[in-house]
Amino acid sequence: MRLRIWQGLPGLSMLALIMTGAGPTAPGDGLEGVVSQEMIFEHAPFNSCHASTIAETPKGLVAAWFGGSDEGNSDVSIWVSRQRDGQWSAPVEVANGSQEGGKRQPCWNPVLYQSPGGPLLLFIKVGPSPRAWWGMVMTSLDNGQTWTAPRRLPEGILGPIKNKPVLLADGTLLSPSSTEDQGWRAHLERTNDLGQTWTKSDPINDSKTWALIQPTILNHPDGVLQVLCRSRQGQIVESWSKDGGKTWDAPKATTLPNPNSGIDAVTLKDGRHVLIYNHTSKDRSPLNVAISDDGRTWKAGPTLESEPGEYSYPGVIQAADGRVHVIYTWKRKKIKHVILDPKALVPHDLPKDPATAQMSDPEQVDVFVAGQAGYHSFRIPSLLTTSKGTLLAISEGRKGGLGDSGDIDVVLHRSTDGGTTWGPLRVIADDGPNTFGNPCLVVDRDSGTIWMLLTHNLGVDKQRQIVERTSQGTRTVWVVKSVDDGQSWSKPVEITKGVKPENWTWYATGPGVGIQLQSGRLLIPCDHSEAGSPDSFSHVLYSDDHGETWALGGMLNAGSDECQAVELKDHTILINMRNHPPQPGKGRLIATSRDGGLNWSQPVHDHALIEPGCQGSLIRIAESDVLLFSNPASTRRERLTVKLSQDSGKTWPVARVLHPGPSAYSCLAALPKPGMIGCLYEQGEKSPYERIKFARFTLDWLARK
């Protein structure tokens, strides 16, 4: 964190430390090419586990890892699980580092290898630390069910240090290895008799220019080999050999970052290469898949994990059926197994390294573009980070034109990689020629259920007709929910009777997002019109039973309209409202509630929040006094601006423009990665309604002078 950029904003540099999020991520709708994901075990007789490995035997998959009270403790053993009929067996301890006299040494980094037509090999390390450990090997003749006692490898031979060995065309088993006792150095070890006798290469690196360990081997045409190595320099480093791994050229950096954490790769039967690694130079999240045709140029595949935590030390193999199996550490508590279909992997451009992009300008991508998917235009964005860290981008898909009525659906794109890429468009609510709209999302932190409040009217009815009660129907209120992270949604259920009095005409939920109070109450900001009145009024809906039923909360004074709310540290609710009709120069309306939204203070103008008469977005950052607000900061719909307050909205000293041109509605969200913010907003070059774009930026960028 660069504290110097927070001059004038004391304490704000801690924001990135208190923002949290969760969830697996992947390009597109997340995880193209991912067939399944599972934990190998849910409960185990050890507190911590790490460094897993996987192999395919004639009778199915076998996995191994080390587990105990904590890495490096003497009770850390090697554990094995076998998959049969799609189910993993309970973990079984197969080696515990016992020494003569009963003393135990910690076990480390198991590596499995199934020899063709022969035994299953399990290489392990035993010793007090990686600088003083020694290599051992065990064998199984019954596909991992029983094992021989560990046998120590020859002096100076460690065996494969983390990643699987590779069988060369001449029958040589080539093991990627490394040492840490005299600086980090990678080398290769060779055996032609399944580990009875060994030779090894000279170190690939000198440990001064590059500090390298834990290489993984890739095969190329004409016997050329490539290793990719973990480094201390923030990058994955490569080296090439043209003589079967006996000698290696000088190491050089790839374009891929490395946070000083293990990687693994495999050459597929079709000649492509798949790499599993952390695409960052700091921390061990996210965990990513990369794809290459030549081992030099890499493209992004799915992001397997992106929430805070450790996702590391992957192992990867291709099975006989062509599927790719990935295994890795999940928060040091579990071992996760993911199956990939290599034919379904979709290459994307590599994202920026999030650890080195803290001060960069916002990244912006189109999410909804007018004219696509059979829709004339898209309007009214809503953006939500789910409890699993998935981003949901919601909007109205308008088929007949830009108007607020007609054939309008509610549509969705999902992103599981923090907004780098977005999945295919899905329709959540569609009533033929009629209108579903005004999406407003909220997630229940207790259950993870995502609720979306909507409104509906006949497509032939215009807003003015509904207000004047000359329409064929009226505006009604509906709710849908998702219990699987936004992948599927319930059918819309009408709740009008309980939340709309008889004399109300027009009605709008949100748009944007709702909030959940510390009390557990779900709160949805809304607005409406009343019969016989030209004015509009803000109000709220709430649920005290986790979204199962909804009730009408307090109403604001006339002249308020579309609104958003936050709960402050003292549990006061602050609501921020659009003026309607617009009152140029007076700024947004704000009010507060101290009873959970049942009653509201007299609204007042916030002159610092200029507006043209347009919806705006308001969020609070974690448990701080920091609020973010976005809207077109102009007297026209232009200059989409994000503003920051460090005193719960009393002042707004920081403002940054995301788009200086035509722009309108927006929705802010704190992203899964700490310190990152997303804004989904309407914008264009000639009109604000050409597209809905997603901007991703850091709090550092927002506060930078």
CSV table of N, CA and C in Angstrom, one decimal, residues 256 277 289-293 297-301 346-351:
chain,number,residue,atom,x,y,z
A,256,LEU,N,4.4,-14.5,-17.5
A,256,LEU,CA,3.4,-14.9,-16.5
A,256,LEU,C,4.0,-14.6,-15.1
A,277,TYR,N,-1.5,-22.1,-12.2
A,277,TYR,CA,-0.7,-21.2,-11.5
A,277,TYR,C,-1.5,-20.1,-10.9
A,289,VAL,N,-5.9,-21.1,-14.9
A,289,VAL,CA,-5.5,-22.0,-15.9
A,289,VAL,C,-5.0,-21.2,-17.1
A,290,ALA,N,-3.9,-21.6,-17.7
A,290,ALA,CA,-3.4,-20.9,-18.9
A,290,ALA,C,-3.1,-22.0,-20.0
A,291,ILE,N,-3.2,-21.6,-21.2
A,291,ILE,CA,-3.2,-22.5,-22.4
A,291,ILE,C,-2.1,-22.0,-23.4
A,292,SER,N,-1.4,-22.9,-24.0
A,292,SER,CA,-0.4,-22.4,-25.0
A,292,SER,C,-0.2,-23.5,-26.0
A,293,ASP,N,0.0,-23.0,-27.3
A,293,ASP,CA,0.3,-23.9,-28.4
A,293,ASP,C,1.8,-24.3,-28.5
A,297,THR,N,3.9,-18.5,-25.8
A,297,THR,CA,2.8,-17.6,-25.8
A,297,THR,C,1.6,-18.2,-25.1
A,298,TRP,N,1.1,-17.6,-24.0
A,298,TRP,CA,0.1,-18.1,-23.2
A,298,TRP,C,-1.2,-17.3,-23.3
A,299,LYS,N,-2.3,-18.0,-23.2
A,299,LYS,CA,-3.6,-17.4,-23.1
A,299,LYS,C,-4.3,-17.9,-21.8
A,300,ALA,N,-5.2,-17.1,-21.4
A,300,ALA,CA,-5.9,-17.4,-20.1
A,300,ALA,C,-7.0,-18.4,-20.4
A,301,GLY,N,-7.1,-19.4,-19.5
A,301,GLY,CA,-8.3,-20.3,-19.5
A,301,GLY,C,-9.1,-19.9,-18.3
A,346,VAL,N,-11.6,-22.3,-23.5
A,346,VAL,CA,-11.7,-21.1,-24.4
A,346,VAL,C,-10.5,-20.1,-24.1
A,347,PRO,N,-9.6,-19.9,-25.0
A,347,PRO,CA,-8.5,-19.0,-24.7
A,347,PRO,C,-8.9,-17.6,-24.7
A,348,HIS,N,-8.4,-16.8,-23.7
A,348,HIS,CA,-8.7,-15.4,-23.6
A,348,HIS,C,-7.3,-14.7,-23.4
A,349,ASP,N,-7.3,-13.4,-23.6
A,349,ASP,CA,-6.1,-12.6,-23.3
A,349,ASP,C,-5.8,-12.7,-21.8
A,350,LEU,N,-4.6,-12.7,-21.5
A,350,LEU,CA,-4.2,-12.8,-20.1
A,350,LEU,C,-4.6,-11.5,-19.4
A,351,PRO,N,-5.1,-11.6,-18.2
A,351,PRO,CA,-5.4,-10.3,-17.4
A,351,PRO,C,-4.1,-9.7,-16.9
